[in-house]
Amino acid sequence: MRISTTIFLTDETITPVRLARELEERGFGGLYLPEHTHIPVDRTTPYPAGGELPREYSRILDPFVALGQAAAVTERLGLGTGVTLIAEHDAIALAKQIATLDHLSGGRFTLGVGYGWNREEAADHGVDWSTRRALTHDRLALMRALWAPEPTAYEGGFGRSVSASEAWPKPARGAAPRILLGGAAGPKLFARIAAEADGWMPIGGRGLTESLPVLREAWESAGRDPKTLQLVPYAVLPSPGKLAHYAELGCEEVVLQLPPGDEREVLGVLDAYAEYL
């Protein structure tokens, strides 16, 4: 099972270059970065984990710029987002960013897709909260049109379309990079995963024993090959028993949470996590 990591990289933490080099040298599988453009001060949306919103949420680096630095100083390390808030982006520009990063890294990029939790952040981007999921998939479909091998038009349902266009580079593996969808277990999410993604990125990895059979049923009902479903528990605080359980479920990758600390703190945690490699 591949052991990857995620971290809230900020202006106060270890740098992307130093972390990426250390991860690759130690044999970790990948680096996934989260995304928030900003955190409105007048916020009524509660922090999903409860309590005060941690300081790092308002200070995180742009994931694509940081991953570009990581790509430039590594050769094998997987690179991903956990997650990209597609509804907050211009889909045409985001398609170019993703394809460029995947191309320059030699196909090492994974697009983690999420719907977000912060209503005020989304509102500043002009996102109607009630339709953010549909908007996310509409923009993903537009990006797929730009990544298609031949010029392909797309007429969206939210007043945004793209004409048949030449758009290069393409993602290294063809029609799209690897795509993992985040979100809470449920039939609607699982139907989306089966229709549009390569797998599921459940935060924390809780409840997988009960959820996985439901996801597999949706996957196979959509005509997908059972062997191709990817399950990637995300932001996990590891223990030997927990990782063994994920392996038994067929997980080929797990993403461990690193603290948003300086070099000394983060590298110390990497030393502890090395026992799982």
mmCIF file with all atom_site columns, N, CA, C and O in Angstrom, residues 174-198:
data_model
loop_
_atom_site.group_PDB
_atom_site.id
_atom_site.type_symbol
_atom_site.label_atom_id
_atom_site.label_alt_id
_atom_site.label_comp_id
_atom_site.label_asym_id
_atom_site.label_entity_id
_atom_site.label_seq_id
_atom_site.pdbx_PDB_ins_code
_atom_site.Cartn_x
_atom_site.Cartn_y
_atom_site.Cartn_z
_atom_site.occupancy
_atom_site.B_iso_or_equiv
_atom_site.pdbx_formal_charge
_atom_site.auth_seq_id
_atom_site.auth_comp_id
_atom_site.auth_asym_id
_atom_site.auth_atom_id
_atom_site.pdbx_PDB_model_num
ATOM 1   N N  . GLY A 1 174 ? -4.102  11.051 -21.089 1.00 0.00 ? 174 GLY A N  1
ATOM 2   C CA . GLY A 1 174 ? -5.122  11.155 -22.129 1.00 0.00 ? 174 GLY A CA 1
ATOM 3   C C  . GLY A 1 174 ? -6.275  12.051 -21.758 1.00 0.00 ? 174 GLY A C  1
ATOM 4   O O  . GLY A 1 174 ? -6.119  13.261 -21.579 1.00 0.00 ? 174 GLY A O  1
ATOM 5   N N  . ALA A 1 175 ? -7.463  11.466 -21.612 1.00 0.00 ? 175 ALA A N  1
ATOM 6   C CA . ALA A 1 175 ? -8.686  12.245 -21.489 1.00 0.00 ? 175 ALA A CA 1
ATOM 7   C C  . ALA A 1 175 ? -8.784  13.058 -20.209 1.00 0.00 ? 175 ALA A C  1
ATOM 8   O O  . ALA A 1 175 ? -9.503  14.053 -20.149 1.00 0.00 ? 175 ALA A O  1
ATOM 9   N N  . ALA A 1 176 ? -8.088  12.663 -19.164 1.00 0.00 ? 176 ALA A N  1
ATOM 10  C CA . ALA A 1 176 ? -8.151  13.374 -17.887 1.00 0.00 ? 176 ALA A CA 1
ATOM 11  C C  . ALA A 1 176 ? -7.065  12.840 -16.974 1.00 0.00 ? 176 ALA A C  1
ATOM 12  O O  . ALA A 1 176 ? -6.609  11.707 -17.141 1.00 0.00 ? 176 ALA A O  1
ATOM 13  N N  . PRO A 1 177 ? -6.639  13.635 -15.983 1.00 0.00 ? 177 PRO A N  1
ATOM 14  C CA . PRO A 1 177 ? -5.752  13.066 -14.971 1.00 0.00 ? 177 PRO A CA 1
ATOM 15  C C  . PRO A 1 177 ? -6.547  12.125 -14.081 1.00 0.00 ? 177 PRO A C  1
ATOM 16  O O  . PRO A 1 177 ? -7.769  12.005 -14.212 1.00 0.00 ? 177 PRO A O  1
ATOM 17  N N  . ARG A 1 178 ? -5.879  11.457 -13.193 1.00 0.00 ? 178 ARG A N  1
ATOM 18  C CA . ARG A 1 178 ? -6.567  10.662 -12.179 1.00 0.00 ? 178 ARG A CA 1
ATOM 19  C C  . ARG A 1 178 ? -7.460  11.595 -11.349 1.00 0.00 ? 178 ARG A C  1
ATOM 20  O O  . ARG A 1 178 ? -7.017  12.643 -10.894 1.00 0.00 ? 178 ARG A O  1
ATOM 21  N N  . ILE A 1 179 ? -8.713  11.183 -11.164 1.00 0.00 ? 179 ILE A N  1
ATOM 22  C CA . ILE A 1 179 ? -9.680  12.004 -10.440 1.00 0.00 ? 179 ILE A CA 1
ATOM 23  C C  . ILE A 1 179 ? -10.268 11.210 -9.281  1.00 0.00 ? 179 ILE A C  1
ATOM 24  O O  . ILE A 1 179 ? -10.790 10.099 -9.470  1.00 0.00 ? 179 ILE A O  1
ATOM 25  N N  . LEU A 1 180 ? -10.173 11.767 -8.088  1.00 0.00 ? 180 LEU A N  1
ATOM 26  C CA . LEU A 1 180 ? -10.771 11.188 -6.889  1.00 0.00 ? 180 LEU A CA 1
ATOM 27  C C  . LEU A 1 180 ? -11.780 12.186 -6.342  1.00 0.00 ? 180 LEU A C  1
ATOM 28  O O  . LEU A 1 180 ? -11.479 13.374 -6.237  1.00 0.00 ? 180 LEU A O  1
ATOM 29  N N  . LEU A 1 181 ? -12.946 11.708 -5.993  1.00 0.00 ? 181 LEU A N  1
ATOM 30  C CA . LEU A 1 181 ? -14.002 12.580 -5.491  1.00 0.00 ? 181 LEU A CA 1
ATOM 31  C C  . LEU A 1 181 ? -14.109 12.440 -3.981  1.00 0.00 ? 181 LEU A C  1
ATOM 32  O O  . LEU A 1 181 ? -14.194 11.330 -3.451  1.00 0.00 ? 181 LEU A O  1
ATOM 33  N N  . GLY A 1 182 ? -14.097 13.565 -3.281  1.00 0.00 ? 182 GLY A N  1
ATOM 34  C CA . GLY A 1 182 ? -14.267 13.564 -1.843  1.00 0.00 ? 182 GLY A CA 1
ATOM 35  C C  . GLY A 1 182 ? -15.717 13.791 -1.462  1.00 0.00 ? 182 GLY A C  1
ATOM 36  O O  . GLY A 1 182 ? -16.544 14.154 -2.294  1.00 0.00 ? 182 GLY A O  1
ATOM 37  N N  . GLY A 1 183 ? -16.027 13.582 -0.198  1.00 0.00 ? 183 GLY A N  1
ATOM 38  C CA . GLY A 1 183 ? -17.388 13.799 0.273   1.00 0.00 ? 183 GLY A CA 1
ATOM 39  C C  . GLY A 1 183 ? -17.863 12.670 1.165   1.00 0.00 ? 183 GLY A C  1
ATOM 40  O O  . GLY A 1 183 ? -17.258 11.596 1.222   1.00 0.00 ? 183 GLY A O  1
ATOM 41  N N  . ALA A 1 184 ? -18.973 12.941 1.856   1.00 0.00 ? 184 ALA A N  1
ATOM 42  C CA . ALA A 1 184 ? -19.545 11.956 2.768   1.00 0.00 ? 184 ALA A CA 1
ATOM 43  C C  . ALA A 1 184 ? -20.254 10.849 2.001   1.00 0.00 ? 184 ALA A C  1
ATOM 44  O O  . ALA A 1 184 ? -20.845 11.076 0.948   1.00 0.00 ? 184 ALA A O  1
ATOM 45  N N  . ALA A 1 185 ? -20.200 9.640  2.557   1.00 0.00 ? 185 ALA A N  1
ATOM 46  C CA . ALA A 1 185 ? -20.809 8.477  1.915   1.00 0.00 ? 185 ALA A CA 1
ATOM 47  C C  . ALA A 1 185 ? -22.293 8.695  1.676   1.00 0.00 ? 185 ALA A C  1
ATOM 48  O O  . ALA A 1 185 ? -23.001 9.278  2.507   1.00 0.00 ? 185 ALA A O  1
ATOM 49  N N  . GLY A 1 186 ? -22.767 8.232  0.542   1.00 0.00 ? 186 GLY A N  1
ATOM 50  C CA . GLY A 1 186 ? -24.186 8.321  0.223   1.00 0.00 ? 186 GLY A CA 1
ATOM 51  C C  . GLY A 1 186 ? -24.433 7.936  -1.218  1.00 0.00 ? 186 GLY A C  1
ATOM 52  O O  . GLY A 1 186 ? -23.516 7.966  -2.051  1.00 0.00 ? 186 GLY A O  1
ATOM 53  N N  . PRO A 1 187 ? -25.663 7.577  -1.556  1.00 0.00 ? 187 PRO A N  1
ATOM 54  C CA . PRO A 1 187 ? -25.956 7.098  -2.915  1.00 0.00 ? 187 PRO A CA 1
ATOM 55  C C  . PRO A 1 187 ? -25.698 8.140  -4.002  1.00 0.00 ? 187 PRO A C  1
ATOM 56  O O  . PRO A 1 187 ? -25.255 7.792  -5.099  1.00 0.00 ? 187 PRO A O  1
ATOM 57  N N  . LYS A 1 188 ? -25.963 9.422  -3.730  1.00 0.00 ? 188 LYS A N  1
ATOM 58  C CA . LYS A 1 188 ? -25.730 10.449 -4.746  1.00 0.00 ? 188 LYS A CA 1
ATOM 59  C C  . LYS A 1 188 ? -24.240 10.603 -5.032  1.00 0.00 ? 188 LYS A C  1
ATOM 60  O O  . LYS A 1 188 ? -23.821 10.687 -6.192  1.00 0.00 ? 188 LYS A O  1
ATOM 61  N N  . LEU A 1 189 ? -23.441 10.641 -3.964  1.00 0.00 ? 189 LEU A N  1
ATOM 62  C CA . LEU A 1 189 ? -22.004 10.757 -4.171  1.00 0.00 ? 189 LEU A CA 1
ATOM 63  C C  . LEU A 1 189 ? -21.463 9.536  -4.891  1.00 0.00 ? 189 LEU A C  1
ATOM 64  O O  . LEU A 1 189 ? -20.669 9.656  -5.839  1.00 0.00 ? 189 LEU A O  1
ATOM 65  N N  . PHE A 1 190 ? -21.890 8.354  -4.484  1.00 0.00 ? 190 PHE A N  1
ATOM 66  C CA . PHE A 1 190 ? -21.372 7.140  -5.098  1.00 0.00 ? 190 PHE A CA 1
ATOM 67  C C  . PHE A 1 190 ? -21.768 7.043  -6.570  1.00 0.00 ? 190 PHE A C  1
ATOM 68  O O  . PHE A 1 190 ? -20.996 6.543  -7.395  1.00 0.00 ? 190 PHE A O  1
ATOM 69  N N  . ALA A 1 191 ? -22.945 7.523  -6.921  1.00 0.00 ? 191 ALA A N  1
ATOM 70  C CA . ALA A 1 191 ? -23.340 7.537  -8.330  1.00 0.00 ? 191 ALA A CA 1
ATOM 71  C C  . ALA A 1 191 ? -22.438 8.466  -9.129  1.00 0.00 ? 191 ALA A C  1
ATOM 72  O O  . ALA A 1 191 ? -22.059 8.167  -10.273 1.00 0.00 ? 191 ALA A O  1
ATOM 73  N N  . ARG A 1 192 ? -22.080 9.609  -8.535  1.00 0.00 ? 192 ARG A N  1
ATOM 74  C CA . ARG A 1 192 ? -21.176 10.545 -9.196  1.00 0.00 ? 192 ARG A CA 1
ATOM 75  C C  . ARG A 1 192 ? -19.790 9.929  -9.377  1.00 0.00 ? 192 ARG A C  1
ATOM 76  O O  . ARG A 1 192 ? -19.162 10.072 -10.431 1.00 0.00 ? 192 ARG A O  1
ATOM 77  N N  . ILE A 1 193 ? -19.307 9.263  -8.349  1.00 0.00 ? 193 ILE A N  1
ATOM 78  C CA . ILE A 1 193 ? -17.996 8.624  -8.440  1.00 0.00 ? 193 ILE A CA 1
ATOM 79  C C  . ILE A 1 193 ? -17.990 7.592  -9.556  1.00 0.00 ? 193 ILE A C  1
ATOM 80  O O  . ILE A 1 193 ? -17.068 7.537  -10.381 1.00 0.00 ? 193 ILE A O  1
ATOM 81  N N  . ALA A 1 194 ? -19.033 6.786  -9.611  1.00 0.00 ? 194 ALA A N  1
ATOM 82  C CA . ALA A 1 194 ? -19.118 5.737  -10.630 1.00 0.00 ? 194 ALA A CA 1
ATOM 83  C C  . ALA A 1 194 ? -19.189 6.316  -12.037 1.00 0.00 ? 194 ALA A C  1
ATOM 84  O O  . ALA A 1 194 ? -18.691 5.717  -12.991 1.00 0.00 ? 194 ALA A O  1
ATOM 85  N N  . ALA A 1 195 ? -19.803 7.485  -12.160 1.00 0.00 ? 195 ALA A N  1
ATOM 86  C CA . ALA A 1 195 ? -19.996 8.080  -13.479 1.00 0.00 ? 195 ALA A CA 1
ATOM 87  C C  . ALA A 1 195 ? -18.802 8.908  -13.946 1.00 0.00 ? 195 ALA A C  1
ATOM 88  O O  . ALA A 1 195 ? -18.532 8.989  -15.150 1.00 0.00 ? 195 ALA A O  1
ATOM 89  N N  . GLU A 1 196 ? -18.072 9.537  -12.987 1.00 0.00 ? 196 GLU A N  1
ATOM 90  C CA . GLU A 1 196 ? -17.143 10.580 -13.400 1.00 0.00 ? 196 GLU A CA 1
ATOM 91  C C  . GLU A 1 196 ? -15.740 10.490 -12.814 1.00 0.00 ? 196 GLU A C  1
ATOM 92  O O  . GLU A 1 196 ? -14.888 11.319 -13.152 1.00 0.00 ? 196 GLU A O  1
ATOM 93  N N  . ALA A 1 197 ? -15.463 9.561  -11.932 1.00 0.00 ? 197 ALA A N  1
ATOM 94  C CA . ALA A 1 197 ? -14.180 9.579  -11.224 1.00 0.00 ? 197 ALA A CA 1
ATOM 95  C C  . ALA A 1 197 ? -13.493 8.226  -11.274 1.00 0.00 ? 197 ALA A C  1
ATOM 96  O O  . ALA A 1 197 ? -14.045 7.235  -11.769 1.00 0.00 ? 197 ALA A O  1
ATOM 97  N N  . ASP A 1 198 ? -12.283 8.212  -10.745 1.00 0.00 ? 198 ASP A N  1
ATOM 98  C CA . ASP A 1 198 ? -11.520 6.970  -10.630 1.00 0.00 ? 198 ASP A CA 1
ATOM 99  C C  . ASP A 1 198 ? -11.671 6.342  -9.255  1.00 0.00 ? 198 ASP A C  1
ATOM 100 O O  . ASP A 1 198 ? -11.271 5.194  -9.063  1.00 0.00 ? 198 ASP A O  1
#
